[in-house]
Amino acid sequence: MGFFLYSKNGQLILAILAFAAVMAVLLLVARLADRAKGRRTVGVMVAVFAGPALLLLVLGQIYPAVRTLWMSVMDKRSEAFVGLDNYAYLWENPAGIIAIRNTLLWVVLVPLLSTAIGLVYAVLVDKSRLEKVAKSLLFLPMAISFVGAGIIWKFVYEYRGAAQDQIGLLNALITWLGFEPVRFLQDAPMNTVFLILVLVWIEAGFAMVVLSAAIKAVPNDIIEAARLDGVSGWQMFWRITVPSIRPSLVVVLTTISIATLKIFDITRTMTGAEFNTQVLANEMYEWSFTFGDNGIGSAMAVVIFLLVIPLVAYNVRQMTKNKAVRG
Amino acid sequence: MTTDTRTSSKPSAPVVRRSAATGFKRRASNRIGSAIALVIAVLWTVPTFGLFVSSLRPEAEIKSSGWWTILSDPQFTLENYQRILGGATSTNLAVYFQNSLVITIPATIAPLVLAIMASYAFSVLKWRGRDAVFVAVFTLQIVPLQMALIPLLRIFSGTAVNDMFPFVSLWVAHTLFGLPLAIFLLHNFMSEVPRDLIEAARIDGAGHVTVFGRVMLPLMMPAIASYAIFQFLWVWNDLLVGLTFSGGSRTVQPLTAALAAMTGDRGQDWHLLTAGAFISILLPLVVFFALQRYFVRGLLAGSVKG
């Protein structure tokens, strides 16, 4: 028993065995219900098949989300009601305003840049000889963690004084061209843009994969007809390709925006939110876990959630609209 | 443009009249296009390559010259990896690598199994309120993790279970946050299985457990593979859950949390950071390249079908 209780591998195996046992019991119940074939069978089936997942979601997501809402109007120990004070803090405090400004910059730039790059790349490598390899190269960063990507790019942005040899690739190029080295991560406001580029580097692959599939689904006769009309490559792109893949473009843009709002890892690893690079998701983490103020931390979580809602609403509306058009 | 050359070389092919000027323009824009694609491809791979090369260079070299100098002065060593995987405790990542594995394996299996079962209830079983509940699950996908974080943490902290089995809270948290997307994705796949197949099995007297195990599961394998890769990458690469639910304890913290701490404390120790980062991205990269096909399929099912 000691192995199972006191070693990591033991606990791992124990967990898998316990989980398998629970599932086996549930399926056994379902099998018995199958045999009985009573009127209540469907109820038992739903309970067995969907029950565990739904129970987890209610206890682990819905209840906590409601509680976070409640905590956001309470003081830092959730003991006294403070109304909207926690929210007011967000725009009365200069640090909070910087975080909001930066978050907006992230949520505008990341989706636009990564979608643009993903789209251009997808069009350029479409039907080329090395298409598969070329695509793998672009979406390889998707397998890398934000922390890993943070380290990779911190190294690329590394700054040394002009007298020293540069070890960061970008500053080496800049000094080689005869310019002064740049403090990419320290000098505001451009440092936020350099952090944003790291997420663009990760998300462009996602955009490329989805958009490339959409481009391949554009009917061939439309393209042929346009080609016979002597349309140039540029016109083809703007007048045929882009309108045809509009629904996918919307999905990609909104998906990336939603993901962007939650990212705190990059800021945390690359600048530690110093030099005016704070974002909401990281500020939420700091207030809740470093300063132990659950009121302000929860308010920030709620703000992130509120910012997500319009994006989702737009996405859903586009989806239903497209379905209506398609018939 | 390979198609163009093919049509012109075949004498019988229908001749599309195109002036020499447009032909030249096409080729020129094609060249510019290839050049742009090449630049993007280089920008997307060189940073990772630079990290890898640096992780193999001696400490003194990394700190004094760029990794590209290996062309003129090649010096390689495995010392950084030895230090990262076996050296002093503060820089030894081997423990965290194991933690990441112990966290990731159950946190990939559990949501997968629960979601496969739930998606059966949402696509095959017919019950009142099914569609409403499904929409609710779909919506949860969008709620930021941050919304549930603190209260969920409170449920676990200080309990006997958490002291005895510190990984449980991490497993549960990851399972929870993975479930909505998993159910949504697998439901999409399952809805595509022809109803006739299920009806036929039902008429033959097969119960739901049999239909689920013998008909659905085999057909779902590609979908299961694509979701498994997602969940694996998501859990392995996660920092937020790893940081908050491990309570900063060395016995449970994942690799990402250890690396993030290292960039803070030893930000200039590039020999350790590069090797550490490469260790952390090695497994995801292997999984990614081996199962790329399924990964792409999952991406498309999740975002295009809606």
XYZ file of C-alpha atoms in Angstrom:
633
model
C 0.000 0.000 0.000
C 2.908 2.308 0.727
C 3.799 2.487 -2.945
C 0.342 3.720 -3.858
C 0.122 6.245 -1.069
C 3.575 7.697 -0.874
C 5.058 7.688 -4.363
C 4.023 9.802 -7.335
C 3.917 6.897 -9.745
C 1.921 4.905 -7.210
C -0.648 7.676 -6.902
C -0.792 7.938 -10.671
C -1.557 4.222 -11.033
C -3.992 4.311 -8.126
C -5.860 7.215 -9.696
C -6.184 5.451 -13.030
C -7.374 2.246 -11.341
C -9.916 4.108 -9.210
C -11.231 5.995 -12.227
C -11.510 2.776 -14.251
C -13.382 1.104 -11.380
C -15.921 3.939 -11.136
C -16.507 3.842 -14.874
C -16.877 0.050 -14.815
C -19.514 0.248 -12.081
C -21.417 2.912 -14.033
C -21.410 0.843 -17.211
C -22.545 -2.175 -15.218
C -25.519 -0.173 -13.937
C -26.300 0.847 -17.516
C -26.089 -2.762 -18.669
C -28.530 -3.849 -15.981
C -30.894 -1.056 -17.023
C -30.546 -2.234 -20.625
C -31.674 -5.703 -19.579
C -34.605 -4.391 -17.551
C -35.911 -2.355 -20.503
C -38.327 -0.482 -18.263
C -39.812 2.930 -18.872
C -37.164 4.535 -16.725
C -34.284 3.158 -18.837
C -33.548 6.418 -20.619
C -33.299 8.276 -17.320
C -30.736 5.790 -16.009
C -28.830 5.946 -19.285
C -28.636 9.728 -19.224
C -27.525 9.619 -15.597
C -24.783 7.091 -16.370
C -23.514 8.619 -19.598
C -23.866 12.342 -18.968
C -24.201 12.390 -15.186
C -20.556 12.420 -14.112
C -19.604 15.146 -16.598
C -22.590 17.332 -15.766
C -22.100 16.934 -12.041
C -18.451 17.991 -12.364
C -19.391 21.002 -14.464
C -22.051 22.197 -12.057
C -19.877 21.773 -8.967
C -16.622 22.855 -10.551
C -17.600 25.575 -12.988
C -21.082 26.937 -12.492
C -20.992 27.113 -8.707
C -17.488 28.668 -8.618
C -18.389 31.176 -11.350
C -21.426 32.348 -9.393
C -19.307 32.559 -6.275
C -16.682 34.636 -8.080
C -19.424 37.067 -9.091
C -20.456 37.331 -5.467
C -16.887 37.714 -4.240
C -16.338 40.566 -6.689
C -18.730 42.778 -4.697
C -17.243 41.792 -1.317
C -14.086 42.978 0.426
C -10.755 41.189 0.139
C -11.678 38.489 2.633
C -15.238 38.175 1.326
C -16.627 39.347 4.686
C -18.259 42.716 4.004
C -20.273 43.981 1.091
C -18.486 46.773 -0.795
C -20.705 47.234 -3.843
C -18.836 48.134 -7.001
C -15.722 49.448 -5.218
C -13.573 46.632 -6.571
C -14.593 47.484 -10.106
C -14.096 51.193 -9.543
C -10.549 50.436 -8.453
C -9.820 49.203 -11.966
C -10.140 52.595 -13.603
C -9.240 54.787 -10.660
C -5.821 53.260 -10.302
C -3.166 54.187 -12.900
C -1.802 50.605 -12.898
C -5.298 49.279 -13.599
C -5.706 51.679 -16.512
C -2.412 50.553 -18.012
C -3.539 46.931 -17.708
C -6.829 47.693 -19.443
C -5.119 49.678 -22.184
C -2.595 46.896 -22.800
C -5.277 44.204 -22.770
C -7.224 46.100 -25.431
C -4.065 46.429 -27.496
C -3.482 42.673 -27.217
C -7.034 41.780 -28.105
C -6.982 43.985 -31.207
C -3.493 43.253 -32.514
C -3.130 39.516 -31.884
C -6.223 38.354 -33.834
C -5.640 40.812 -36.697
C -1.954 40.080 -37.168
C -2.122 36.326 -36.720
C -5.129 36.000 -39.015
C -3.521 38.213 -41.665
C -0.264 36.274 -41.574
C -2.047 32.911 -41.458
C -4.253 33.869 -44.406
C -1.449 35.229 -46.589
C 0.692 32.198 -45.854
C -2.167 29.771 -46.540
C -2.812 31.405 -49.917
C 0.871 31.509 -50.830
C 1.677 27.876 -50.076
C -1.662 26.553 -51.389
C -1.041 23.825 -53.988
C 2.721 24.390 -53.914
C 5.068 21.429 -53.964
C 6.167 21.773 -50.349
C 2.765 22.699 -48.969
C 2.732 20.093 -46.205
C 6.196 20.878 -44.893
C 5.599 24.611 -45.191
C 2.417 24.341 -43.136
C 4.036 22.230 -40.414
C 6.711 24.886 -39.992
C 4.134 27.588 -39.314
C 2.027 25.669 -36.885
C 4.848 24.057 -34.980
C 4.779 26.856 -32.351
C 1.260 25.726 -31.439
C 2.772 22.734 -29.654
C 5.012 24.982 -27.544
C 3.841 26.303 -24.186
C 3.506 30.030 -23.611
C 6.292 29.747 -21.057
C 8.511 27.975 -23.588
C 7.655 30.535 -26.258
C 8.372 33.289 -23.732
C 11.882 31.938 -23.150
C 12.503 31.431 -26.884
C 11.594 35.043 -27.654
C 13.205 36.531 -24.587
C 16.389 35.085 -26.004
C 15.698 36.588 -29.447
C 14.999 40.010 -27.859
C 17.968 39.863 -25.451
C 19.718 43.205 -25.098
C 23.374 43.939 -24.420
C 25.022 47.355 -24.237
C 26.452 48.643 -27.510
C 30.012 47.863 -26.394
C 29.322 44.140 -25.961
C 28.671 41.387 -28.479
C 24.925 40.896 -28.875
C 23.646 37.402 -28.075
C 20.030 38.150 -29.059
C 19.348 37.573 -32.738
C 17.415 40.794 -33.335
C 19.898 43.103 -31.703
C 22.726 41.334 -33.504
C 21.001 42.129 -36.812
C 20.322 45.717 -35.766
C 23.907 46.407 -34.696
C 25.227 44.645 -37.771
C 23.215 47.103 -39.861
C 24.916 49.883 -37.931
C 22.145 50.966 -35.546
C 22.089 51.221 -31.760
C 20.825 48.078 -29.946
C 17.192 48.250 -28.803
C 15.899 47.413 -25.317
C 12.964 45.466 -26.695
C 11.402 44.398 -23.409
C 12.205 47.386 -21.223
C 11.199 50.413 -23.270
C 7.467 51.210 -23.103
C 5.198 51.422 -24.993
C 6.762 49.341 -27.770
C 7.637 46.495 -25.378
C 3.963 45.509 -25.204
C 3.933 45.177 -28.982
C 6.982 42.918 -28.826
C 5.206 40.699 -26.296
C 2.137 40.661 -28.528
C 4.245 39.397 -31.435
C 5.069 36.288 -29.408
C 1.395 35.344 -29.223
C 1.007 36.166 -32.916
C 3.831 33.715 -33.532
C 1.836 31.022 -31.724
C -1.645 31.771 -33.057
C -0.810 32.326 -36.741
C -0.505 28.555 -37.208
C -4.026 28.020 -35.935
C -5.379 30.684 -38.299
C -3.424 29.216 -41.191
C -4.709 25.651 -40.684
C -8.365 26.657 -40.458
C -8.213 29.200 -43.291
C -6.282 26.857 -45.552
C -9.055 24.267 -45.207
C -11.621 26.981 -45.976
C -9.675 28.067 -49.076
C -9.576 24.501 -50.353
C -13.368 24.303 -49.963
C -13.958 27.267 -52.297
C -15.698 25.761 -55.386
C -13.347 25.292 -58.299
C -15.738 26.672 -60.923
C -15.785 30.090 -59.243
C -11.995 30.218 -59.378
C -11.894 28.985 -62.982
C -14.520 31.496 -64.051
C -12.593 34.327 -62.436
C -9.375 33.137 -64.026
C -10.990 33.051 -67.491
C -12.092 36.630 -66.903
C -8.412 37.447 -66.548
C -8.494 38.410 -62.887
C -5.081 39.151 -61.387
C -3.788 37.302 -58.350
C -4.404 40.344 -56.181
C -8.023 40.727 -57.326
C -8.572 37.009 -56.960
C -7.493 37.283 -53.341
C -9.714 40.251 -52.440
C -12.753 39.569 -54.618
C -12.970 35.766 -54.587
C -10.944 34.184 -51.777
C -11.668 36.557 -48.911
C -15.468 36.821 -49.440
C -15.752 33.045 -49.889
C -14.060 32.264 -46.588
C -15.700 35.048 -44.578
C -17.420 32.713 -42.070
C -14.115 30.986 -41.261
C -12.396 34.356 -40.924
C -14.947 35.423 -38.314
C -14.526 32.193 -36.366
C -10.737 32.467 -36.398
C -10.729 36.141 -35.375
C -13.115 35.623 -32.471
C -11.507 32.379 -31.274
C -8.109 34.053 -31.119
C -9.557 37.145 -29.399
C -11.126 35.016 -26.678
C -7.886 33.098 -26.142
C -5.907 36.350 -26.038
C -7.974 37.801 -23.194
C -6.967 34.953 -20.896
C -3.223 34.892 -21.590
C -0.990 35.873 -18.726
C 1.910 33.433 -19.150
C 3.793 35.423 -21.773
C 3.783 38.674 -19.829
C 4.677 36.836 -16.655
C 7.690 35.000 -18.078
C 9.061 37.722 -20.305
C 8.787 40.935 -18.285
C 7.094 39.900 -15.037
C 4.541 42.607 -15.945
C 7.145 45.291 -15.287
C 7.922 48.279 -17.533
C 4.204 49.000 -18.097
C 3.418 45.660 -19.712
C 0.698 44.559 -17.281
C -2.415 42.842 -18.680
C -5.746 42.075 -16.988
C -5.282 38.307 -16.741
C -1.917 38.717 -15.010
C -3.188 41.484 -12.758
C -6.021 39.181 -11.736
C -3.486 36.521 -10.820
C -1.376 38.953 -8.800
C -4.299 40.406 -6.855
C -5.728 37.014 -6.031
C -2.609 35.021 -5.303
C 0.210 37.433 -4.549
C -1.675 40.183 -2.674
C -4.466 37.892 -1.438
C -7.262 40.304 -2.295
C -10.087 38.142 -3.534
C -12.412 41.086 -4.071
C -10.316 42.899 -6.675
C -9.054 39.619 -8.138
C -12.613 38.390 -8.660
C -13.700 41.720 -10.138
C -10.921 41.369 -12.713
C -12.016 37.826 -13.558
C -15.530 39.139 -14.103
C -14.244 41.936 -16.352
C -12.374 39.391 -18.476
C -15.593 37.406 -18.721
C -17.601 40.514 -19.684
C -15.091 41.318 -22.419
C -15.529 37.808 -23.845
C -19.330 38.054 -24.102
C -19.626 40.469 -27.068
C -17.106 38.395 -29.021
C -19.078 35.233 -28.431
C -22.376 36.945 -29.248
C -20.961 38.227 -32.529
C -19.622 34.788 -33.368
C -22.941 33.078 -32.691
C -24.832 35.692 -34.708
C -22.533 35.239 -37.695
C -22.919 31.486 -37.448
C -26.724 31.586 -37.477
C -26.688 34.156 -40.279
C -24.493 31.938 -42.431
C -26.678 28.946 -41.768
C -29.686 30.979 -42.896
C -27.933 31.989 -46.105
C -26.814 28.467 -46.858
C -30.346 27.260 -46.351
C 2.747 27.674 -61.266
C 2.978 24.039 -62.171
C -0.491 23.920 -63.769
C 0.416 26.600 -66.285
C 3.478 24.837 -67.585
C 1.562 21.592 -67.859
C -1.198 23.106 -70.023
C 1.227 24.822 -72.346
C 3.386 21.749 -72.855
C 0.422 19.618 -73.876
C -0.416 20.462 -77.484
C -3.962 19.140 -77.318
C -4.902 21.099 -74.227
C -7.334 24.002 -74.705
C -5.275 27.093 -75.220
C -5.993 29.876 -72.800
C -4.843 33.020 -74.512
C -2.792 35.102 -72.233
C -0.531 37.936 -73.278
C 3.135 37.697 -72.514
C 2.784 40.663 -70.206
C 0.286 38.986 -67.869
C 2.393 35.831 -67.960
C 5.405 37.792 -66.866
C 3.413 39.611 -64.196
C 2.098 36.340 -62.850
C 5.551 34.885 -62.614
C 6.924 38.001 -60.954
C 4.138 38.136 -58.369
C 4.621 34.440 -57.866
C 8.249 35.012 -57.044
C 7.405 37.762 -54.604
C 4.808 35.456 -53.080
C 7.321 32.655 -52.610
C 9.781 35.079 -51.096
C 7.183 36.289 -48.586
C 6.245 32.710 -47.685
C 9.913 31.886 -47.216
C 10.465 34.889 -44.951
C 7.478 33.893 -42.806
C 8.651 30.271 -42.612
C 12.125 31.406 -41.523
C 10.734 33.799 -38.899
C 8.597 31.000 -37.507
C 11.378 28.430 -37.181
C 14.637 30.256 -36.516
C 13.820 31.297 -32.914
C 13.169 27.687 -31.874
C 16.218 26.494 -33.772
C 18.353 29.147 -32.064
C 17.145 27.960 -28.675
C 18.049 24.381 -29.505
C 21.524 25.255 -30.778
C 22.177 27.433 -27.735
C 21.150 24.694 -25.344
C 24.061 22.644 -26.701
C 26.705 25.370 -26.294
C 28.997 25.795 -23.272
C 27.836 28.307 -20.667
C 30.620 30.815 -21.284
C 29.974 30.771 -25.019
C 26.202 31.299 -24.712
C 26.726 34.289 -22.493
C 29.339 35.967 -24.652
C 28.430 35.329 -28.280
C 25.412 34.649 -30.479
C 24.415 31.071 -31.319
C 25.047 31.700 -35.022
C 28.776 31.840 -34.319
C 28.750 28.033 -34.286
C 29.309 28.364 -38.028
C 32.784 29.816 -37.485
C 33.506 28.337 -34.063
C 31.571 25.127 -33.412
C 31.622 24.122 -29.732
C 29.080 21.707 -28.354
C 28.436 20.168 -24.969
C 25.732 18.227 -23.145
C 26.684 19.829 -19.851
C 23.617 22.092 -19.720
C 21.358 19.084 -19.982
C 23.329 17.237 -17.313
C 22.879 20.158 -14.967
C 19.191 20.533 -15.756
C 18.433 16.853 -15.327
C 20.750 15.832 -12.519
C 22.512 18.782 -10.928
C 21.819 20.831 -7.817
C 18.238 20.721 -6.576
C 17.411 24.332 -7.382
C 18.093 23.823 -11.074
C 17.138 20.177 -11.391
C 14.111 19.862 -13.633
C 13.894 16.046 -13.653
C 11.480 16.115 -10.702
C 9.234 18.598 -12.476
C 9.302 16.575 -15.656
C 7.949 13.631 -13.690
C 5.347 15.899 -12.046
C 4.189 17.070 -15.454
C 3.773 13.470 -16.578
C 1.897 12.484 -13.409
C -0.406 15.484 -13.887
C -0.907 15.079 -17.615
C -1.710 11.367 -17.984
C -4.854 11.201 -15.800
C -5.820 14.746 -16.797
C -5.921 13.591 -20.412
C -7.651 10.250 -19.859
C -10.383 11.407 -17.465
C -11.974 14.222 -19.502
C -11.671 12.089 -22.607
C -13.621 9.162 -21.112
C -16.208 11.389 -19.440
C -16.708 13.393 -22.611
C -17.078 10.354 -24.862
C -19.789 9.071 -22.556
C -21.501 12.443 -22.270
C -21.468 12.974 -26.017
C -23.283 9.637 -26.382
C -26.008 10.979 -24.098
C -26.162 14.183 -26.127
C -26.225 12.653 -29.599
C -27.832 9.183 -29.405
C -30.067 9.149 -26.338
C -33.304 11.105 -26.648
C -34.444 12.935 -23.534
C -36.295 16.071 -22.571
C -34.143 19.166 -22.167
C -31.227 17.590 -24.012
C -30.616 20.463 -26.409
C -30.893 23.096 -23.693
C -28.323 21.296 -21.536
C -26.028 20.886 -24.513
C -26.149 24.614 -25.251
C -25.322 25.266 -21.590
C -22.272 22.992 -21.829
C -21.238 24.695 -25.059
C -21.473 28.087 -23.356
C -19.271 26.972 -20.465
C -16.477 26.516 -22.976
C -16.307 30.270 -23.262
C -16.240 31.139 -19.568
C -12.653 32.087 -18.776
C -10.823 29.741 -16.440
C -10.204 32.720 -14.175
C -13.906 32.858 -13.275
C -13.827 29.518 -11.449
C -10.286 29.602 -10.130
C -10.474 30.954 -6.586
C -13.671 29.232 -5.370
C -12.548 25.934 -6.901
C -9.238 26.256 -5.136
C -11.053 26.878 -1.841
C -12.989 23.634 -2.232
C -9.726 21.702 -2.125
C -7.396 23.669 0.072
C -6.885 22.353 3.555
C -8.819 19.135 3.031
C -7.392 15.778 4.065
C -7.687 14.462 0.507
C -5.566 17.320 -0.738
C -2.844 16.665 1.839
C -2.783 12.951 1.131
C -3.154 13.117 -2.654
C -1.854 16.517 -3.752
C -2.329 15.728 -7.445
C -6.087 15.194 -7.165
C -6.963 18.892 -7.273
C -4.834 19.350 -10.402
C -6.449 16.358 -12.099
C -9.936 17.532 -11.245
C -9.246 21.105 -12.316
C -7.811 20.098 -15.673
C -10.625 17.601 -16.254
C -13.191 20.274 -15.502
C -11.723 22.919 -17.731
C -11.250 20.439 -20.559
C -14.730 18.926 -20.448
C -16.868 21.529 -22.273
C -14.686 21.607 -25.379
C -14.275 17.823 -25.310
C -18.012 17.220 -25.143
C -18.640 19.743 -27.893
C -15.986 18.292 -30.218
C -16.855 14.641 -29.682
C -20.568 15.365 -29.961
C -19.933 16.925 -33.368
C -18.137 13.796 -34.514
C -20.703 11.448 -33.033
C -23.618 13.275 -34.656
C -22.110 12.417 -38.019
C -22.385 8.661 -37.475
C -25.359 7.520 -39.606
C -28.454 6.961 -37.444
C -29.308 3.822 -39.469
C -26.268 2.103 -38.038
C -27.466 2.694 -34.487
C -31.088 1.848 -35.290
C -30.041 -1.413 -36.926
C -28.040 -2.431 -33.877
C -30.925 -1.463 -31.594
C -33.400 -3.539 -33.609
C -31.012 -6.502 -33.338
C -31.531 -6.213 -29.594
C -28.298 -4.458 -28.669
C -28.495 -2.378 -25.477
C -27.001 1.116 -25.180
C -23.841 -0.191 -23.569
C -23.282 -2.511 -26.527
C -24.044 0.185 -29.099
C -21.710 2.524 -27.265
C -18.868 0.020 -26.945
C -19.168 -1.955 -30.166
C -20.521 0.556 -32.679
C -19.593 4.037 -31.490
C -16.175 3.633 -29.911
C -14.489 2.035 -32.949
C -15.955 4.695 -35.244
C -14.867 7.465 -32.893
C -11.200 6.503 -32.698
C -9.894 9.285 -35.001
C -11.923 11.880 -33.100
C -10.722 10.514 -29.781
C -7.135 10.706 -30.994
C -7.535 14.316 -32.064
C -9.050 15.391 -28.789
C -6.480 13.432 -26.771
C -3.677 15.385 -28.456
C -5.388 18.669 -27.657
C -5.939 17.875 -24.043
C -2.414 16.506 -23.691
C -0.858 19.663 -25.144
C -3.155 21.929 -23.162
C -2.400 20.257 -19.831
C 1.311 19.815 -20.468
C 1.678 23.455 -21.518
C -0.598 24.957 -18.869
C 0.818 27.385 -16.346
C -2.177 28.927 -14.560
C -3.675 25.733 -13.107
C -0.216 24.351 -12.383
C 0.802 27.456 -10.450
C -2.365 27.919 -8.435
C -3.366 24.346 -7.619
C 0.112 23.154 -6.709
C 0.359 25.766 -3.961
C 3.961 26.353 -4.979
C 4.950 22.906 -3.745
C 7.969 21.321 -5.369
C 6.435 17.869 -5.093
C 3.566 18.631 -7.444
C 4.513 21.653 -9.559
C 4.704 21.050 -13.315
C 7.648 21.844 -15.552
C 6.094 25.072 -16.841
C 5.828 26.526 -13.329
C 9.443 25.608 -12.568
C 10.628 27.189 -15.798
C 8.605 30.330 -15.190
C 10.193 30.631 -11.741
C 13.624 30.102 -13.262
C 13.163 32.968 -15.760
C 12.418 35.184 -12.788
C 15.247 34.073 -10.495
C 17.944 33.209 -13.000
C 16.950 35.305 -15.993
C 20.501 35.597 -17.267
C 21.429 31.928 -16.934
C 20.765 31.264 -20.565
C 22.575 27.925 -20.512
C 19.980 26.594 -18.025
C 16.984 28.373 -19.523
C 17.615 27.209 -23.079
C 18.157 23.577 -22.069
C 15.184 23.679 -19.700
C 12.876 25.196 -22.287
C 13.945 22.634 -24.832
C 13.304 19.770 -22.407
C 9.819 21.142 -21.816
C 8.917 21.452 -25.493
C 10.482 18.151 -26.553
C 7.563 15.854 -25.672
C 4.849 18.097 -27.160
C 6.890 18.410 -30.355
C 7.246 14.631 -30.665
C 3.519 14.107 -30.067
C 2.718 16.911 -32.451
C 4.811 15.602 -35.341
C 3.756 11.996 -34.852
C 0.039 12.798 -34.773
C -0.179 15.988 -36.811
C -2.966 14.612 -39.015
C -5.321 14.093 -36.073
C -4.367 17.422 -34.570
C -5.395 19.281 -37.721
C -8.638 17.329 -37.934
C -9.510 18.268 -34.361
C -8.738 21.936 -34.995
C -11.050 21.993 -37.981
C -13.881 20.160 -36.260
C -13.700 22.487 -33.302
C -13.693 25.765 -35.121
C -15.290 25.415 -38.518
C -18.355 23.318 -37.964
C -19.754 25.342 -35.100
